[in-house]
């Protein structure tokens, strides 16, 4: 079976997902069976294990999102003709449009993974209605839509996509974390960690508001940066340390040093960073946003607070104790191994492919 994956961005969670899935697919299938079509401008973001996995790469030029769609369409047609895949698997909204609009005939079978529905983003109501209409129409051109969280599945059903087209395959990462030592962090206060972009979705402004009056109790480290120059810039606070971007090994080293990861997102299709923390035995405090709430199961495997509520976030932080942190770390770690490994994810997607083939 030959599989062509298509994405219009490999930065962030989608890139991590592809590194996990495609690396295992290439190991299982051997050379020449798995190909990834992706932006040329994102080559520096390919994780080393994916680059060395045996996956074949093809590239299109993406100088801007709109012009990149045209280049993706032309390159996709050429690559599909060259590679002759049995399965075309599109990832995220832009690639999902191209792979489904440019589908002709019954083969290759077409699979789409939204990685967070585009219509779940904050936007004016008319724009949301348009995106929902597009997804309903394009769903008819997909044999299967792979959904990375129960939230995504519920949203698909809520807009009228038929159950027969849906396949719930929760996201996953390698069961064993990188063998990286924790970075130094010597502080008697509660050590909180935030990992992500400085934009409205990730809710860093809510976390800063929550911990402003807690300088004597809390130390916050921030791993990330603004996604664009006009993004949110945290104010200078004595108990906040901005570390900048880190690669995945660097994020693991930061996680191993913290007492708790905080994920205050306003919306999330999944929330991979929470699973990464659970893998290394760190408890998670998160907003009950989309896939994050599914991961923590309404607070059974971590602490959840209402979305967009810095007061509730502060109250949750103030009630933490060492005993509770230890209990949450243990239950979260068990939850990860039961549900969110890359091996289980790849097995489930292989079953989807086998059904279509």
CSV table of C-alpha atoms in Angstrom, one decimal:
chain,number,residue,atom,x,y,z
A,1,UNK,CA,0.0,0.0,0.0
A,2,UNK,CA,1.4,3.4,-1.0
A,3,UNK,CA,0.3,6.4,1.1
A,4,UNK,CA,0.6,10.1,0.1
A,5,UNK,CA,0.3,12.5,2.9
A,6,UNK,CA,-0.4,16.2,2.1
A,7,UNK,CA,-0.1,19.2,4.4
A,8,UNK,CA,0.1,22.9,4.0
A,9,UNK,CA,2.1,23.4,7.2
A,10,UNK,CA,4.4,21.2,9.3
A,11,UNK,CA,4.9,23.8,12.1
A,12,UNK,CA,3.4,23.0,15.5
A,13,UNK,CA,1.0,20.2,16.4
A,14,UNK,CA,0.5,19.0,12.9
A,15,UNK,CA,4.2,18.6,12.4
A,16,UNK,CA,4.5,16.6,15.6
A,17,UNK,CA,1.6,14.4,14.5
A,18,UNK,CA,3.2,13.7,11.2
A,19,UNK,CA,6.6,12.9,12.7
A,20,UNK,CA,5.0,10.3,15.0
A,21,UNK,CA,2.7,8.7,12.4
A,22,UNK,CA,4.8,8.7,9.3
A,23,UNK,CA,8.0,7.5,11.0
A,24,UNK,CA,6.1,4.4,12.2
A,25,UNK,CA,4.4,3.9,8.9
A,26,UNK,CA,7.7,4.0,7.0
A,27,UNK,CA,9.2,1.5,9.5
A,28,UNK,CA,6.3,-0.9,9.0
A,29,UNK,CA,6.0,-0.6,5.2
A,30,UNK,CA,9.6,-0.1,4.0
A,31,UNK,CA,11.2,2.2,1.4
A,32,UNK,CA,9.1,3.9,-1.2
A,33,UNK,CA,5.7,3.4,0.4
A,34,UNK,CA,5.1,6.6,2.3
A,35,UNK,CA,5.5,10.1,0.9
A,36,UNK,CA,4.9,13.6,2.3
A,37,UNK,CA,4.0,16.7,0.2
A,38,UNK,CA,4.7,19.8,2.3
A,39,UNK,CA,5.9,23.5,2.0
A,40,UNK,CA,9.5,23.9,0.9
A,41,UNK,CA,9.7,26.8,3.4
A,42,UNK,CA,9.1,24.5,6.3
A,43,UNK,CA,11.9,22.0,5.7
A,44,UNK,CA,13.8,23.3,8.7
A,45,UNK,CA,10.9,22.1,10.9
A,46,UNK,CA,11.1,18.5,9.9
A,47,UNK,CA,12.1,16.5,12.9
A,48,UNK,CA,15.3,14.5,12.5
A,49,UNK,CA,13.7,11.1,13.1
A,50,UNK,CA,11.1,11.8,10.4
A,51,UNK,CA,13.9,13.1,8.0
A,52,UNK,CA,15.8,9.8,8.6
A,53,UNK,CA,12.8,7.5,8.6
A,54,UNK,CA,12.8,6.5,4.9
A,55,UNK,CA,9.7,8.7,4.1
A,56,UNK,CA,10.0,10.4,0.7
A,57,UNK,CA,9.5,14.2,0.6
A,58,UNK,CA,8.1,16.4,-2.1
A,59,UNK,CA,7.7,20.2,-1.8
A,60,UNK,CA,5.7,23.1,-3.1
A,61,UNK,CA,6.5,26.8,-2.7
A,62,UNK,CA,4.4,28.7,-0.2
A,63,UNK,CA,5.4,32.3,-0.1
A,64,UNK,CA,1.9,33.2,1.3
A,65,UNK,CA,-1.0,31.1,2.3
A,66,UNK,CA,-3.3,32.1,-0.6
A,67,UNK,CA,-0.6,31.8,-3.4
A,68,UNK,CA,0.6,28.6,-1.7
A,69,UNK,CA,-2.7,27.0,-2.3
A,70,UNK,CA,-2.3,27.4,-6.0
A,71,UNK,CA,1.2,25.9,-5.9
A,72,UNK,CA,0.0,23.1,-3.7
A,73,UNK,CA,-2.8,22.2,-6.2
A,74,UNK,CA,-0.4,22.0,-9.2
A,75,UNK,CA,2.2,20.1,-7.3
A,76,UNK,CA,-0.3,17.7,-5.8
A,77,UNK,CA,-1.6,16.7,-9.2
A,78,UNK,CA,2.0,16.1,-10.4
A,79,UNK,CA,3.0,14.1,-7.4
A,80,UNK,CA,-0.1,12.0,-7.3
A,81,UNK,CA,0.5,11.1,-11.0
A,82,UNK,CA,4.2,10.2,-10.2
A,83,UNK,CA,3.7,8.3,-7.0
A,84,UNK,CA,0.4,6.5,-7.8
A,85,UNK,CA,-0.8,6.2,-4.2
A,86,UNK,CA,-3.5,3.9,-2.9
A,87,UNK,CA,-4.4,6.4,-0.1
A,88,UNK,CA,-4.3,10.2,-0.2
A,89,UNK,CA,-4.3,11.5,3.4
A,90,UNK,CA,-4.8,15.3,3.7
A,91,UNK,CA,-4.0,17.2,6.9
A,92,UNK,CA,-5.5,20.5,8.0
A,93,UNK,CA,-8.0,22.7,6.2
A,94,UNK,CA,-6.0,23.9,3.2
A,95,UNK,CA,-4.6,20.5,2.2
A,96,UNK,CA,-8.1,19.1,2.9
A,97,UNK,CA,-9.6,21.4,0.3
A,98,UNK,CA,-7.0,20.6,-2.4
A,99,UNK,CA,-6.9,16.8,-1.9
A,100,UNK,CA,-10.7,16.6,-2.0
A,101,UNK,CA,-11.6,19.2,-4.7
A,102,UNK,CA,-9.0,17.6,-7.0
A,103,UNK,CA,-10.2,14.1,-6.5
A,104,UNK,CA,-11.2,12.4,-9.8
A,105,UNK,CA,-12.8,8.9,-9.7
A,106,UNK,CA,-12.9,6.3,-7.0
A,107,UNK,CA,-9.1,5.8,-6.5
A,108,UNK,CA,-7.0,6.7,-4.7
A,109,UNK,CA,-9.1,6.6,-1.6
A,110,UNK,CA,-9.2,10.0,0.2
A,111,UNK,CA,-8.7,10.5,3.9
A,112,UNK,CA,-8.9,13.9,5.7
A,113,UNK,CA,-7.7,14.9,9.1
A,114,UNK,CA,-8.7,18.4,10.2
A,115,UNK,CA,-6.4,18.7,13.2
A,116,UNK,CA,-8.9,21.0,14.8
A,117,UNK,CA,-11.9,22.1,12.7
A,118,UNK,CA,-11.4,25.5,11.1
A,119,UNK,CA,-14.9,26.6,12.0
A,120,UNK,CA,-14.1,26.2,15.7
A,121,UNK,CA,-11.8,29.2,15.6
A,122,UNK,CA,-13.2,32.5,16.9
A,123,UNK,CA,-14.7,34.3,13.9
A,124,UNK,CA,-17.8,36.2,12.8
A,125,UNK,CA,-20.9,34.1,12.4
A,126,UNK,CA,-21.2,34.4,8.6
A,127,UNK,CA,-17.6,33.1,8.1
A,128,UNK,CA,-18.3,30.2,10.4
A,129,UNK,CA,-21.5,29.3,8.4
A,130,UNK,CA,-19.4,29.4,5.2
A,131,UNK,CA,-16.7,27.1,6.6
A,132,UNK,CA,-19.3,24.6,7.9
A,133,UNK,CA,-21.0,24.6,4.5
A,134,UNK,CA,-17.6,23.9,2.8
A,135,UNK,CA,-16.8,21.0,5.3
A,136,UNK,CA,-20.3,19.4,4.7
A,137,UNK,CA,-19.8,19.5,1.0
A,138,UNK,CA,-16.2,18.2,1.0
A,139,UNK,CA,-17.1,15.4,3.5
A,140,UNK,CA,-18.9,13.8,0.6
A,141,UNK,CA,-15.5,13.5,-1.2
A,142,UNK,CA,-13.8,11.8,1.7
A,143,UNK,CA,-14.0,8.0,2.3
A,144,UNK,CA,-13.0,8.8,5.9
A,145,UNK,CA,-12.4,11.8,8.1
A,146,UNK,CA,-9.9,10.9,10.9
A,147,UNK,CA,-10.7,12.8,14.1
A,148,UNK,CA,-8.0,13.3,16.7
A,149,UNK,CA,-10.3,13.9,19.7
A,150,UNK,CA,-13.9,13.2,20.9
A,151,UNK,CA,-14.5,16.9,20.6
A,152,UNK,CA,-13.7,16.9,16.9
A,153,UNK,CA,-16.0,13.9,16.4
A,154,UNK,CA,-18.9,15.6,18.3
A,155,UNK,CA,-18.4,18.8,16.2
A,156,UNK,CA,-18.5,16.7,13.0
A,157,UNK,CA,-21.8,15.1,14.0
A,158,UNK,CA,-23.2,18.5,15.1
A,159,UNK,CA,-22.8,19.9,11.5
A,160,UNK,CA,-24.4,16.9,9.9
A,161,UNK,CA,-21.4,14.8,8.7
A,162,UNK,CA,-22.5,11.2,8.4
A,163,UNK,CA,-21.2,8.7,11.0
A,164,UNK,CA,-20.1,6.3,8.2
A,165,UNK,CA,-17.4,8.8,7.2
A,166,UNK,CA,-16.0,9.4,10.7
A,167,UNK,CA,-13.1,7.5,12.3
A,168,UNK,CA,-12.1,8.6,15.8
A,169,UNK,CA,-8.4,8.0,16.2
A,170,UNK,CA,-7.1,10.0,19.2
A,171,UNK,CA,-3.7,11.6,18.8
A,172,UNK,CA,-0.6,9.9,20.1
A,173,UNK,CA,3.1,10.2,20.7
A,174,UNK,CA,5.9,7.8,21.3
A,175,UNK,CA,5.5,5.9,24.6
A,176,UNK,CA,9.0,6.5,25.7
A,177,UNK,CA,10.1,10.2,26.0
A,178,UNK,CA,13.5,11.4,24.8
A,179,UNK,CA,16.3,10.5,27.2
A,180,UNK,CA,16.8,14.2,28.1
A,181,UNK,CA,17.8,15.5,31.6
A,182,UNK,CA,15.7,18.2,33.2
A,183,UNK,CA,16.9,21.7,32.9
A,184,UNK,CA,18.0,23.4,36.2
A,185,UNK,CA,15.2,25.1,38.0
A,186,UNK,CA,15.9,25.7,41.7
A,187,UNK,CA,12.9,27.5,43.2
A,188,UNK,CA,10.9,26.9,46.4
A,189,UNK,CA,7.7,28.2,44.8
A,190,UNK,CA,5.3,26.3,42.7
A,191,UNK,CA,7.0,25.9,39.3
A,192,UNK,CA,4.5,26.3,36.5
A,193,UNK,CA,5.2,25.8,32.8
A,194,UNK,CA,3.5,27.2,29.7
A,195,UNK,CA,4.4,25.9,26.2
A,196,UNK,CA,2.9,27.4,23.1
A,197,UNK,CA,2.5,30.4,20.8
A,198,UNK,CA,1.7,33.8,22.2
A,199,UNK,CA,-1.7,34.2,20.5
A,200,UNK,CA,-5.3,34.4,21.5
A,201,UNK,CA,-6.0,30.7,21.0
A,202,UNK,CA,-3.3,29.6,23.5
A,203,UNK,CA,-4.6,32.0,26.3
A,204,UNK,CA,-1.2,33.1,27.7
A,205,UNK,CA,-2.7,36.4,28.6
A,206,UNK,CA,-5.2,34.6,30.8
A,207,UNK,CA,-2.5,32.8,32.7
A,208,UNK,CA,-0.5,36.0,33.2
A,209,UNK,CA,-3.6,37.7,34.6
A,210,UNK,CA,-4.1,34.7,36.9
A,211,UNK,CA,-0.6,34.6,38.4
A,212,UNK,CA,0.1,38.4,38.6
A,213,UNK,CA,-0.7,38.6,42.4
A,214,UNK,CA,1.0,35.3,43.2
A,215,UNK,CA,4.7,36.3,43.0
A,216,UNK,CA,5.4,34.9,46.5
A,217,UNK,CA,3.8,31.5,45.6
A,218,UNK,CA,4.4,30.8,41.9
A,219,UNK,CA,7.3,30.9,39.4
A,220,UNK,CA,6.2,30.7,35.8
A,221,UNK,CA,8.4,29.7,32.8
A,222,UNK,CA,7.2,30.3,29.3
A,223,UNK,CA,8.4,28.3,26.4
A,224,UNK,CA,7.3,29.9,23.1
A,225,UNK,CA,7.1,33.3,21.3
A,226,UNK,CA,4.6,35.4,19.4
A,227,UNK,CA,3.6,33.6,16.2
A,228,UNK,CA,3.5,37.1,14.4
A,229,UNK,CA,5.0,40.4,15.3
A,230,UNK,CA,1.6,41.8,16.3
A,231,UNK,CA,1.0,38.9,18.7
A,232,UNK,CA,0.7,39.1,22.5
A,233,UNK,CA,3.8,40.1,24.4
A,234,UNK,CA,3.7,39.3,28.2
A,235,UNK,CA,4.5,42.1,30.6
A,236,UNK,CA,7.8,42.0,32.5
A,237,UNK,CA,7.1,40.4,35.9
A,238,UNK,CA,9.6,39.3,38.5
A,239,UNK,CA,8.2,35.7,38.7
A,240,UNK,CA,7.9,35.1,35.0
A,241,UNK,CA,10.8,33.8,32.8
A,242,UNK,CA,10.4,33.8,29.0
A,243,UNK,CA,12.6,31.0,27.5
A,244,UNK,CA,11.8,31.4,23.8
A,245,UNK,CA,11.2,28.5,21.4
A,246,UNK,CA,12.6,25.1,22.2
A,247,UNK,CA,12.8,22.0,20.0
A,248,UNK,CA,10.9,18.9,21.2
A,249,UNK,CA,13.8,17.6,23.3
A,250,UNK,CA,14.1,21.1,24.8
A,251,UNK,CA,10.4,21.1,25.7
A,252,UNK,CA,10.8,17.7,27.4
A,253,UNK,CA,13.7,19.0,29.4
A,254,UNK,CA,11.6,22.0,30.6
A,255,UNK,CA,8.7,19.7,31.4
A,256,UNK,CA,10.8,17.4,33.5
A,257,UNK,CA,11.8,20.4,35.6
A,258,UNK,CA,8.4,21.9,36.4
A,259,UNK,CA,5.8,21.0,39.0
A,260,UNK,CA,2.8,21.4,36.6
A,261,UNK,CA,2.0,22.3,33.0
A,262,UNK,CA,-0.7,24.9,32.5
A,263,UNK,CA,-2.7,25.0,29.2
A,264,UNK,CA,-5.2,27.9,29.3
A,265,UNK,CA,-6.3,27.7,25.7
A,266,UNK,CA,-9.5,29.3,24.5
A,267,UNK,CA,-10.0,26.5,21.9
A,268,UNK,CA,-8.2,23.3,21.0
A,269,UNK,CA,-8.9,20.4,18.6
A,270,UNK,CA,-6.7,18.2,20.7
A,271,UNK,CA,-3.9,19.7,23.0
A,272,UNK,CA,-0.8,17.7,22.3
A,273,UNK,CA,1.3,19.5,24.9
A,274,UNK,CA,-0.9,18.1,27.7
A,275,UNK,CA,-0.2,14.6,26.5
A,276,UNK,CA,3.5,15.3,26.4
A,277,UNK,CA,3.5,16.4,30.0
A,278,UNK,CA,1.5,13.3,31.1
A,279,UNK,CA,4.0,11.1,29.4
A,280,UNK,CA,6.8,12.4,31.6
A,281,UNK,CA,4.7,12.2,34.8
A,282,UNK,CA,3.7,15.9,35.1
A,283,UNK,CA,0.2,17.0,36.2
A,284,UNK,CA,-1.8,19.2,33.9
A,285,UNK,CA,-4.0,22.2,34.7
A,286,UNK,CA,-6.0,23.2,31.6
A,287,UNK,CA,-9.0,25.1,30.4
A,288,UNK,CA,-11.9,22.8,29.5
A,289,UNK,CA,-11.5,23.6,25.8
A,290,UNK,CA,-12.4,21.0,23.2
A,291,UNK,CA,-9.9,18.2,23.0
A,292,UNK,CA,-8.2,19.3,26.2
A,293,UNK,CA,-11.3,18.4,28.2
A,294,UNK,CA,-11.4,15.0,26.5
A,295,UNK,CA,-7.7,14.3,27.4
A,296,UNK,CA,-8.4,15.2,31.1
A,297,UNK,CA,-11.9,13.7,31.1
A,298,UNK,CA,-13.6,16.6,32.8
A,299,UNK,CA,-10.9,16.7,35.5
A,300,UNK,CA,-10.5,13.0,36.2
A,301,UNK,CA,-6.9,13.0,35.0
A,302,UNK,CA,-5.9,16.6,35.7
A,303,UNK,CA,-7.5,19.8,36.7
A,304,UNK,CA,-9.9,21.7,34.4
A,305,UNK,CA,-11.3,25.2,34.7
A,306,UNK,CA,-13.8,27.1,32.6
A,307,UNK,CA,-12.5,28.6,29.4
A,308,UNK,CA,-11.5,32.3,29.4
A,309,UNK,CA,-11.6,32.6,33.2
A,310,UNK,CA,-8.4,33.8,34.8
A,311,UNK,CA,-10.1,34.0,38.3
A,312,UNK,CA,-10.9,30.3,38.2
A,313,UNK,CA,-7.4,29.6,36.9
A,314,UNK,CA,-5.9,31.5,39.9
A,315,UNK,CA,-8.2,29.7,42.4
A,316,UNK,CA,-7.1,26.3,41.0
A,317,UNK,CA,-3.4,27.3,41.3
A,318,UNK,CA,-3.9,28.5,44.9
A,319,UNK,CA,-5.5,25.2,46.0
A,320,UNK,CA,-2.6,23.0,44.8
A,321,UNK,CA,-0.7,20.9,47.3
A,322,UNK,CA,2.2,18.5,46.9
A,323,UNK,CA,0.0,15.5,47.6
A,324,UNK,CA,-2.5,16.5,45.0
A,325,UNK,CA,0.2,17.2,42.4
A,326,UNK,CA,1.6,13.7,43.0
A,327,UNK,CA,-1.8,12.0,42.6
A,328,UNK,CA,-2.6,13.9,39.4
A,329,UNK,CA,0.8,13.1,38.0
A,330,UNK,CA,0.3,9.3,38.6
A,331,UNK,CA,-3.3,9.2,37.2
A,332,UNK,CA,-2.3,11.3,34.2
A,333,UNK,CA,0.7,9.1,33.4
A,334,UNK,CA,-1.5,6.0,33.5
A,335,UNK,CA,-4.1,7.8,31.2
A,336,UNK,CA,-1.3,8.5,28.7
A,337,UNK,CA,-0.2,4.9,28.4
A,338,UNK,CA,-3.7,3.6,28.2
A,339,UNK,CA,-4.9,6.0,25.4
A,340,UNK,CA,-2.3,8.3,23.8
A,341,UNK,CA,0.6,6.4,22.4
A,342,UNK,CA,1.8,6.7,18.8
A,343,UNK,CA,1.8,2.9,18.4
A,344,UNK,CA,-1.9,2.7,19.2
A,345,UNK,CA,-2.6,5.7,16.9
A,346,UNK,CA,-0.8,4.1,14.0
A,347,UNK,CA,-2.5,0.8,14.5
A,348,UNK,CA,-5.9,2.5,14.4
A,349,UNK,CA,-5.1,4.5,11.3
A,350,UNK,CA,-3.7,1.3,9.6
A,351,UNK,CA,-7.1,-0.3,10.2
A,352,UNK,CA,-8.8,2.7,8.6
A,353,UNK,CA,-6.6,2.3,5.5
A,354,UNK,CA,-7.1,-1.5,5.4
A,355,UNK,CA,-10.9,-1.0,5.3
A,356,UNK,CA,-10.6,1.5,2.4
A,357,UNK,CA,-8.2,-0.7,0.5
